[in-house]
PDB file of C-alpha atoms in Angstrom:
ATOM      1  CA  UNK A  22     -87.284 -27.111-100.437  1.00  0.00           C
ATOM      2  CA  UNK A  23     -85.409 -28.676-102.509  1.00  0.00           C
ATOM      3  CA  UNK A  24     -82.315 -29.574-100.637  1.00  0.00           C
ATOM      4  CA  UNK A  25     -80.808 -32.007-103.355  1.00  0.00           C
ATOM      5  CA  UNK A  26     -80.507 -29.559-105.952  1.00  0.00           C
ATOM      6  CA  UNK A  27     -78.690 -26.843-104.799  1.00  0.00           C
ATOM      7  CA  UNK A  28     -75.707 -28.813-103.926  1.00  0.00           C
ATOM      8  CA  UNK A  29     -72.509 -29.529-105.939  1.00  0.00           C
ATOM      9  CA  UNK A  30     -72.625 -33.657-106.778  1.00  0.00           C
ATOM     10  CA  UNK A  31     -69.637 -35.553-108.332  1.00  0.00           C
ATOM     11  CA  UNK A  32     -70.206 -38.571-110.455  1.00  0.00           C
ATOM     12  CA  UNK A  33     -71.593 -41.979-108.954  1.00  0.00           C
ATOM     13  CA  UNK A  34     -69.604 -45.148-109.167  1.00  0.00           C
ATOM     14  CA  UNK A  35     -72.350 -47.228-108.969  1.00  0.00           C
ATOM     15  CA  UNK A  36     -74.552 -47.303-112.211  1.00  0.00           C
ATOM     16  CA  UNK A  37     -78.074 -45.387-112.294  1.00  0.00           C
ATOM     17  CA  UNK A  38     -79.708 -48.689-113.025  1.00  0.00           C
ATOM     18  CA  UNK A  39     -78.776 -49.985-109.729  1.00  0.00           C
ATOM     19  CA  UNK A  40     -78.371 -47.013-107.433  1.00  0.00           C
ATOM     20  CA  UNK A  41     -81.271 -46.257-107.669  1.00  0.00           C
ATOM     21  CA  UNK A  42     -83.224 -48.495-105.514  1.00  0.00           C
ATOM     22  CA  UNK A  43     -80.570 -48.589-102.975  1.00  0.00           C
ATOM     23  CA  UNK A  44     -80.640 -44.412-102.379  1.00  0.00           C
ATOM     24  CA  UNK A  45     -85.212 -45.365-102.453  1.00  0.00           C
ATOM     25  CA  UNK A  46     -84.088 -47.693 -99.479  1.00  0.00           C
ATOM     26  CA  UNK A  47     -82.124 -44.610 -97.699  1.00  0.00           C
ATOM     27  CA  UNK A  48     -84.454 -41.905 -98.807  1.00  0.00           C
ATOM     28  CA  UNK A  49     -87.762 -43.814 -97.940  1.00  0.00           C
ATOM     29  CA  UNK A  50     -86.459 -44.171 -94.117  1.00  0.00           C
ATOM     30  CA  UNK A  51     -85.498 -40.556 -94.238  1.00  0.00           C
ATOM     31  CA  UNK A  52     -88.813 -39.626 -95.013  1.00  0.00           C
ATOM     32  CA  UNK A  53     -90.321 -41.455 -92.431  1.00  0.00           C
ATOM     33  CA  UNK A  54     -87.172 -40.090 -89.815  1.00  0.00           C
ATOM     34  CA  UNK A  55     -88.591 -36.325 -91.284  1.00  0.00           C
ATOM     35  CA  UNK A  56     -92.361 -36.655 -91.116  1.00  0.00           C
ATOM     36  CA  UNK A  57     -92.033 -38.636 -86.616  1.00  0.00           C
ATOM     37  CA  UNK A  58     -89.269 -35.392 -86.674  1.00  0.00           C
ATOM     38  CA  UNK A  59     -92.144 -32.828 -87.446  1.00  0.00           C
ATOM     39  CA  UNK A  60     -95.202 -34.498 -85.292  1.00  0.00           C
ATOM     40  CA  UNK A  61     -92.666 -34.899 -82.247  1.00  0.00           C
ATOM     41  CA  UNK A  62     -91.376 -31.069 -83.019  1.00  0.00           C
ATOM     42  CA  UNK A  63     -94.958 -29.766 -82.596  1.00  0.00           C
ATOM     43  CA  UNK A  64     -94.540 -30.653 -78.591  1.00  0.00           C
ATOM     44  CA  UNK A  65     -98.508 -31.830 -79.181  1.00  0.00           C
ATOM     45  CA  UNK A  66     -98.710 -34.772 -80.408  1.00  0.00           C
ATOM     46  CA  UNK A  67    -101.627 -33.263 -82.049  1.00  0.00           C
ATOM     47  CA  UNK A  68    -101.663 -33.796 -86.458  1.00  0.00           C
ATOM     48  CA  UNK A  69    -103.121 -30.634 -87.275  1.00  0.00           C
ATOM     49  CA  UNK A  70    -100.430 -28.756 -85.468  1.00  0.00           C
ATOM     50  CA  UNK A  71     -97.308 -30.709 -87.666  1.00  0.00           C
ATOM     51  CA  UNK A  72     -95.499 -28.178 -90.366  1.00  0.00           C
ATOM     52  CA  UNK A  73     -93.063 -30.304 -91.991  1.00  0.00           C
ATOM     53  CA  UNK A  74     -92.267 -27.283 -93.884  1.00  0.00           C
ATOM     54  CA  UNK A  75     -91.349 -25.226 -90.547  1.00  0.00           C
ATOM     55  CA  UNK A  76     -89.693 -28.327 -89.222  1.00  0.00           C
ATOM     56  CA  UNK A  77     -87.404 -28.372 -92.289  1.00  0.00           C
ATOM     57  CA  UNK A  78     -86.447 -24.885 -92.441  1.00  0.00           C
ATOM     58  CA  UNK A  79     -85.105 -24.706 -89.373  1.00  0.00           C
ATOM     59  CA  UNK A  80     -83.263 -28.335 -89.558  1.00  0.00           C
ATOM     60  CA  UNK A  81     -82.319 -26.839 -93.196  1.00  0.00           C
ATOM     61  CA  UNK A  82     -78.202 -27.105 -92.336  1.00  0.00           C
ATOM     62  CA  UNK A  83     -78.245 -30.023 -90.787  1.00  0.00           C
ATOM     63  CA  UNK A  84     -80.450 -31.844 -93.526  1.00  0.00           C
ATOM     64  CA  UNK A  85     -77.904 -30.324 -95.931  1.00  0.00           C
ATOM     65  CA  UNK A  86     -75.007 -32.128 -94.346  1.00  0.00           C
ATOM     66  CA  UNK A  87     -76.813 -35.395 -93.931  1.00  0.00           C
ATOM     67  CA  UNK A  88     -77.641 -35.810 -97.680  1.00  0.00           C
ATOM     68  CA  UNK A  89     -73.929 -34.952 -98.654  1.00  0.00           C
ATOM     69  CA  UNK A  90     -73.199 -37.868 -96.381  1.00  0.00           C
ATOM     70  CA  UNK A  91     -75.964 -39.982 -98.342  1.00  0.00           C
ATOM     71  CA  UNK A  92     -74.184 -38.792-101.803  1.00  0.00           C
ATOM     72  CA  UNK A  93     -70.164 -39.429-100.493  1.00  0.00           C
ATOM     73  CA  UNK A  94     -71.133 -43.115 -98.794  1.00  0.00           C
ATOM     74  CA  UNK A  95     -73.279 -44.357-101.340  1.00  0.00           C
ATOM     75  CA  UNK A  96     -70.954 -42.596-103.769  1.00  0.00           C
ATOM     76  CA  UNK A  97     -74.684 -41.804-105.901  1.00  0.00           C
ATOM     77  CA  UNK A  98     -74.454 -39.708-108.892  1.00  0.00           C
ATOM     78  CA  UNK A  99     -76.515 -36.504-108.636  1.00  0.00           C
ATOM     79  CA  UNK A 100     -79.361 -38.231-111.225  1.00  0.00           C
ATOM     80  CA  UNK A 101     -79.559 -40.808-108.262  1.00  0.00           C
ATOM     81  CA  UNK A 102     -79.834 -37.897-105.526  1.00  0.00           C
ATOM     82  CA  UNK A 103     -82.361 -36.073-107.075  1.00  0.00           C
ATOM     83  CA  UNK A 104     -85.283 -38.643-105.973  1.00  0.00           C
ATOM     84  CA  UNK A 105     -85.131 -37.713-102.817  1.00  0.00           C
ATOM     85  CA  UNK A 106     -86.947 -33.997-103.627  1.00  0.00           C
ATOM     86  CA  UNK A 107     -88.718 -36.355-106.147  1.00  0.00           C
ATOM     87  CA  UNK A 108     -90.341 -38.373-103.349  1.00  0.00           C
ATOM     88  CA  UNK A 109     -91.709 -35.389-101.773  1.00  0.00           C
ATOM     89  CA  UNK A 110     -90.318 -36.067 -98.237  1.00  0.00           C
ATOM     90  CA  UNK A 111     -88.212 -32.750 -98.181  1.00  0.00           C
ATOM     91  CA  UNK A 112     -91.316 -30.567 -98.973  1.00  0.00           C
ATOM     92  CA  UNK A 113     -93.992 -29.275 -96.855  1.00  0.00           C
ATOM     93  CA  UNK A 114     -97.018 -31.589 -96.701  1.00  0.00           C
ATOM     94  CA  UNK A 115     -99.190 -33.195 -94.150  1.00  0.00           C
ATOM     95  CA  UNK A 116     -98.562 -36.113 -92.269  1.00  0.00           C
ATOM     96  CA  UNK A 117    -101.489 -38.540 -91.884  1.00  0.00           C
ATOM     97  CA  UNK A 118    -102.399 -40.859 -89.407  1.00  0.00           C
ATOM     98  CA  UNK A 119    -102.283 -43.568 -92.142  1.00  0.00           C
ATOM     99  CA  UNK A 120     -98.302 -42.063 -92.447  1.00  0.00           C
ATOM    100  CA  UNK A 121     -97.248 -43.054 -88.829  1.00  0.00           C
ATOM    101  CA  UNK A 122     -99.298 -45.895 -89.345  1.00  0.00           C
ATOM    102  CA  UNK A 123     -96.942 -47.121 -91.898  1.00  0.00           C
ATOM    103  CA  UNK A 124     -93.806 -45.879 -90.454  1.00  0.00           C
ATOM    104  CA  UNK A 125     -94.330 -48.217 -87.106  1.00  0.00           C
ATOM    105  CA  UNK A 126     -95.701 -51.347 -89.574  1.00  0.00           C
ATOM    106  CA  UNK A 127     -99.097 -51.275 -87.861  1.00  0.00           C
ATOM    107  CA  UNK A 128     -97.570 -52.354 -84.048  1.00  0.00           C
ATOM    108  CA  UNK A 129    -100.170 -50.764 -82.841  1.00  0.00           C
ATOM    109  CA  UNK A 130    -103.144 -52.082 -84.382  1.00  0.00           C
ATOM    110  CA  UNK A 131    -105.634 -50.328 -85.581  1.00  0.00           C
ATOM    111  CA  UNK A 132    -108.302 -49.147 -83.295  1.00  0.00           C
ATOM    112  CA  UNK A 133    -112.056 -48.876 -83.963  1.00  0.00           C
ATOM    113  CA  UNK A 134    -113.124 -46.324 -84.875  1.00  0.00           C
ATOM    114  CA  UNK A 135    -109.712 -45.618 -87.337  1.00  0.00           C
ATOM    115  CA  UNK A 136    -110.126 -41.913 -86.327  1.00  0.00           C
ATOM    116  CA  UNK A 137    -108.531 -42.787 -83.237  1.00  0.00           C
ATOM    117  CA  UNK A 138    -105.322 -43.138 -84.473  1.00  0.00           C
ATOM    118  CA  UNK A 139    -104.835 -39.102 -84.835  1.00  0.00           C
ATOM    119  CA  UNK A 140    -105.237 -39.371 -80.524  1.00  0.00           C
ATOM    120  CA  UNK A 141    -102.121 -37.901 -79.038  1.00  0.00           C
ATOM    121  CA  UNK A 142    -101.107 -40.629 -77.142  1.00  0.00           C
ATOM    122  CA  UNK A 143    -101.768 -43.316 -80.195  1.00  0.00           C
ATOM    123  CA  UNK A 144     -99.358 -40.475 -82.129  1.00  0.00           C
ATOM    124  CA  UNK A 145     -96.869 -40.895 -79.554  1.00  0.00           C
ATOM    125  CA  UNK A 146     -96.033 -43.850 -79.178  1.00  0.00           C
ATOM    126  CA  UNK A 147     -96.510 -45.106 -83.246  1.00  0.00           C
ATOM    127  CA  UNK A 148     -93.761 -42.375 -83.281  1.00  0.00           C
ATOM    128  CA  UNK A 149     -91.403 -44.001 -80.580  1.00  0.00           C
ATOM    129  CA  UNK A 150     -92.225 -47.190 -82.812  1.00  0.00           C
ATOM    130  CA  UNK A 151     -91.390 -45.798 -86.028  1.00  0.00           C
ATOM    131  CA  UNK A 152     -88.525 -44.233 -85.325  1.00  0.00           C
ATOM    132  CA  UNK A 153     -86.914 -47.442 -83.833  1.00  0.00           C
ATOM    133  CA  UNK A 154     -87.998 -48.763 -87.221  1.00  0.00           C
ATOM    134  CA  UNK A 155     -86.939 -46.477 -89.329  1.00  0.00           C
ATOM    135  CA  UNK A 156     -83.064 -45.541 -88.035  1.00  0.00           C
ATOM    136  CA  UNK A 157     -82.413 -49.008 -87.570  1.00  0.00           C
ATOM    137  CA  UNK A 158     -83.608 -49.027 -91.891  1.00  0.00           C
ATOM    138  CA  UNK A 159     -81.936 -46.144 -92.558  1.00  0.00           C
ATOM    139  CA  UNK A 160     -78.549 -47.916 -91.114  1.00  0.00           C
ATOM    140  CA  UNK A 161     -79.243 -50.874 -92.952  1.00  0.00           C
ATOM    141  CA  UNK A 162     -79.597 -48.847 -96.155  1.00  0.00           C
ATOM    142  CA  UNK A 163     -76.608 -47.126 -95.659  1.00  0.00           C
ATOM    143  CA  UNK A 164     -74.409 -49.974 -95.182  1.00  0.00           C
ATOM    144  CA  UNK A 165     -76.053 -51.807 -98.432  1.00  0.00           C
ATOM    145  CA  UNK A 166     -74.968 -48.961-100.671  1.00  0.00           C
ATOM    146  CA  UNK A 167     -71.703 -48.094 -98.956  1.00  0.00           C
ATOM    147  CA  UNK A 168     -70.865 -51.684 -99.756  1.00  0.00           C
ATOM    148  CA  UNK A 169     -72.426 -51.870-103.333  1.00  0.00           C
ATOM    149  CA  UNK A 170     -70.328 -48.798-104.157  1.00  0.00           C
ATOM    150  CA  UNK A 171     -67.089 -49.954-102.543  1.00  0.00           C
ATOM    151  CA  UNK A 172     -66.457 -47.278 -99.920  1.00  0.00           C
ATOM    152  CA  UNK A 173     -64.153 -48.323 -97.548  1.00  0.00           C
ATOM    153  CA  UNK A 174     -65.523 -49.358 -93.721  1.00  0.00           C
ATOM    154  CA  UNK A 175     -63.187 -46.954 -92.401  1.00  0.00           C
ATOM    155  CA  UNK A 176     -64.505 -43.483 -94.245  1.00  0.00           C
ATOM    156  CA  UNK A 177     -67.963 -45.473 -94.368  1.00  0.00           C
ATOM    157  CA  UNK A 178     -68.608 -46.400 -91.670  1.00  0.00           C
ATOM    158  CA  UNK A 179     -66.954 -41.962 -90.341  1.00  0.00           C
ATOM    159  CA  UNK A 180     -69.684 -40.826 -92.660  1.00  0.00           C
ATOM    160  CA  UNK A 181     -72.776 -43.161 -91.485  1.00  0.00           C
ATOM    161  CA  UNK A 182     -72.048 -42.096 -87.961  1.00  0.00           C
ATOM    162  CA  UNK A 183     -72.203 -38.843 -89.136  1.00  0.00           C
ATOM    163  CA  UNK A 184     -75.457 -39.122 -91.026  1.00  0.00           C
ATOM    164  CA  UNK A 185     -77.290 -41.278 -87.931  1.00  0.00           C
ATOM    165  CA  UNK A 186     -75.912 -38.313 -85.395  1.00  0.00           C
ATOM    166  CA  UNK A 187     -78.355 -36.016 -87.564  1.00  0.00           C
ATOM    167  CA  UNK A 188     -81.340 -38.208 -88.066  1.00  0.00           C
ATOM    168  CA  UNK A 189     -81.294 -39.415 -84.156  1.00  0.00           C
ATOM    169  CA  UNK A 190     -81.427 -35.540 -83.800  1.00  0.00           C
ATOM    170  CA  UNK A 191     -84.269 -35.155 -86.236  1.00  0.00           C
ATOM    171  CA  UNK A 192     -86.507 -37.266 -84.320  1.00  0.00           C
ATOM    172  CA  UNK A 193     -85.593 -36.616 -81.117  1.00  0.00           C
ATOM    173  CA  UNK A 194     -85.713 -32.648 -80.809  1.00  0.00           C
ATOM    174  CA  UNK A 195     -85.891 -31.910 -77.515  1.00  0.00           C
ATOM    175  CA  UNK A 196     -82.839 -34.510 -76.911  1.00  0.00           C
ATOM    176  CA  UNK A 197     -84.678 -37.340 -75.004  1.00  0.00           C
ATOM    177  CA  UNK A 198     -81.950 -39.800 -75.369  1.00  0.00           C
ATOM    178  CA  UNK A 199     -82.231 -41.599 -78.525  1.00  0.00           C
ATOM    179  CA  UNK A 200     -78.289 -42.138 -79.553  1.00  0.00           C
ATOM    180  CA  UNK A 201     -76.781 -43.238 -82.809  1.00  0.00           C
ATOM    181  CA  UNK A 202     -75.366 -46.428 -80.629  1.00  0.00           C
ATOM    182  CA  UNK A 203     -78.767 -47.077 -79.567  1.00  0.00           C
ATOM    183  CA  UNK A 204     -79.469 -47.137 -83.364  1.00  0.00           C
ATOM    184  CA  UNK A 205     -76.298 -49.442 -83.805  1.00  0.00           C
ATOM    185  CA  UNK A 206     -77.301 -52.453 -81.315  1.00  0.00           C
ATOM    186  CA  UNK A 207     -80.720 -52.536 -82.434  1.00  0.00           C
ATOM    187  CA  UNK A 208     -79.435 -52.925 -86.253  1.00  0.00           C
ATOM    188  CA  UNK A 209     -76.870 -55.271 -85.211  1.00  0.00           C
ATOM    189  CA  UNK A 210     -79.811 -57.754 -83.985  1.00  0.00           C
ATOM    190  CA  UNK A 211     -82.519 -56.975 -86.410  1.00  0.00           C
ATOM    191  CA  UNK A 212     -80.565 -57.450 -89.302  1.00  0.00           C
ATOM    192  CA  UNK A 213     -76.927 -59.047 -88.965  1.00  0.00           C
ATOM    193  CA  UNK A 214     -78.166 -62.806 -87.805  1.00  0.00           C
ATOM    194  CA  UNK A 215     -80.367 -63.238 -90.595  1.00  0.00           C
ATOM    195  CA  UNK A 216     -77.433 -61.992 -93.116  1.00  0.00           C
ATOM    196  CA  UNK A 217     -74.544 -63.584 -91.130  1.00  0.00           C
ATOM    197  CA  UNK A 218     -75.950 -66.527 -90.519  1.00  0.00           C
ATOM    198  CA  UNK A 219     -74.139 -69.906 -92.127  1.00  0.00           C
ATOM    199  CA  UNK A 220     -76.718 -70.859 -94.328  1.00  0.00           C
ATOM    200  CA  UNK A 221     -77.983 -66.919 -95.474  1.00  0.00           C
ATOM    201  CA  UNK A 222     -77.631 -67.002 -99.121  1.00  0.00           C
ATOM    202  CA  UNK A 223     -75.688 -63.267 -98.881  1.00  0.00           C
ATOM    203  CA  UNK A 224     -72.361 -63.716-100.523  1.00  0.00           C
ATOM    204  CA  UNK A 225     -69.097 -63.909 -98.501  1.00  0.00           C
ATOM    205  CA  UNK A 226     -67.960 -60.606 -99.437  1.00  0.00           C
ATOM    206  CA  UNK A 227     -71.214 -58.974 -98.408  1.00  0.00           C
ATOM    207  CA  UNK A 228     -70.901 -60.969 -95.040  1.00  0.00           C
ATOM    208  CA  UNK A 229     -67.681 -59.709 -94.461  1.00  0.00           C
ATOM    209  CA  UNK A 230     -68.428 -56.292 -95.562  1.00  0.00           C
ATOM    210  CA  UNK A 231     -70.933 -56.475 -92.788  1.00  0.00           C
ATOM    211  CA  UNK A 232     -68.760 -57.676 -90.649  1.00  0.00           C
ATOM    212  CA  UNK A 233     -66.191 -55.458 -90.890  1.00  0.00           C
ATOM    213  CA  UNK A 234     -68.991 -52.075 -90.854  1.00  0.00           C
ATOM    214  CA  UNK A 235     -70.492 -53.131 -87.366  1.00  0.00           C
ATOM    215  CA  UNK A 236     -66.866 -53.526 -86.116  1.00  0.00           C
ATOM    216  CA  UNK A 237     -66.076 -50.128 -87.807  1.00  0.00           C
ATOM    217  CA  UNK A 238     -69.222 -48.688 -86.132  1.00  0.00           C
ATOM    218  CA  UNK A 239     -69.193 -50.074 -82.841  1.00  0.00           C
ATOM    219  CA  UNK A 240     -65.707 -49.077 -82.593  1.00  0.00           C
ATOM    220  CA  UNK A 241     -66.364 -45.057 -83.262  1.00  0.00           C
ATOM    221  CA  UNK A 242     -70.075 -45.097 -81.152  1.00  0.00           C
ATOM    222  CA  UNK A 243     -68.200 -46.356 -78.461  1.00  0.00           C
ATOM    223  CA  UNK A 244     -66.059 -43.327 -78.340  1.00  0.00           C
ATOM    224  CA  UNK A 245     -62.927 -45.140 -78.631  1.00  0.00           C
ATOM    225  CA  UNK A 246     -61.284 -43.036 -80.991  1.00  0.00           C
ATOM    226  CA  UNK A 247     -62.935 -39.315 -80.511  1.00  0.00           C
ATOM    227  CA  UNK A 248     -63.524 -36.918 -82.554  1.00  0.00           C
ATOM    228  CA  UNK A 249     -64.013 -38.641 -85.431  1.00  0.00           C
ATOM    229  CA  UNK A 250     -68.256 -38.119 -85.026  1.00  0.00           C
ATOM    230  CA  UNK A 251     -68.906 -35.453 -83.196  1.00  0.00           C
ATOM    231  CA  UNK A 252     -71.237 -34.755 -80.583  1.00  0.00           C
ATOM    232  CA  UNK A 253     -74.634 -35.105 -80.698  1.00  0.00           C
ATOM    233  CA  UNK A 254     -75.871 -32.418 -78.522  1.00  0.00           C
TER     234      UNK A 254
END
């Protein structure tokens, strides 16, 4: 499927060169948002009953109007978009253990025997971790290219909303509470103190860039000035 392709891209401001591994950051956390999305979809927990490609198809839409979101906030060219259906994430293929493995950074641990891991409730919950993990990337991403590219925290910060309302959705199909403000706080603590903090090396206008997007973002999650994200439900 590729999703990238068939959509009408405009021209990046940020160069190629360095786009690039900013829109590997976003697409990398989207993969691992897609593959917990399929395994939690199959109602299971059981590996050999995931379809990514079924999973996709019918989030097809939806995945369509997140990575336009990707493309306007990172402002990425369409060279830059098309790695995402070069990754592979957006096509059918299996989903491994070793896959969820990665996506919760091993929290778990690794039981003996390592066949283990494909038990359904080992499954579950290195889903639950990874997609903790991976949002609260994927926000982090987000906000790194929105600011590399200049996009204001106002129509930034509108679109990453946007974008996190879809992915909460994507791994959380049967609507069991995961929120895009959930997403928020937990970025806000993972990554802000070690960026904000007085002697962080980040440069002032990335720390007030930062600033200035969790103030953006905590403002619109809040649902102080509606219908600027919509529902997700």
């Amino acid at each position: 499927m590729a999703l990238t392709r068939s959509l009408e891209w405009g021209d990046g401001r940020v160069p190629p060169a360095r786009a690039e591994p900013m829109a590997r950051a976003v697409f990398a956390a989207l993969g691992g948002v897609v593959e917990i999305g399929a395994v939690r979809a199959t109602g299971t927990w059981l590996l050999p009953d995931v379809s990514v490609g079924a999973f996709l198809e019918s989030w097809q839409d939806d995945l369509r109007r997140l990575l336009e979101g990707v493309r306007v906030v990172g402002r990425f060219s369409g060279e830059v978009m098309a790695i995402a259906d070069e990754l592979g994430y957006f096509a059918d293929h299996d989903v491994p253990a070793a896959s969820l493995l990665l996506w919760s950074e091993g929290i778990t641990g690794v039981p003996q025997p390592p066949e283990r891991l494909e038990e359904s409730e080992l499954v579950r919950r290195m889903c639950r971790i990874g997609a903790d993990l991976q949002l609260t990337r994927l926000l982090q991403a987000l906000v790194t290219a929105a600011l590399a590219a200049g996009t204001e925290p106002r129509e930034g910060a509108a679109g990453i909303a946007e974008i996190l309302c879809v992915a909460c959705g994507l791994v959380e199909p049967r609507h069991a509470g995961l929120t895009p403000a959930d997403v928020h706080r937990t970025w806000r603590v993972a990554h802000l103190p070690g960026i904000l903090h007085p002697a962080s090396d980040a440069p002032e206008w990335g720390k007030a860039g930062h600033r200035a997007y969790d103030a953006e973002l905590e403002r619109l999650l809040r649902g102080e000035r509606p219908g600027v994200v919509r529902p997700c439900v």
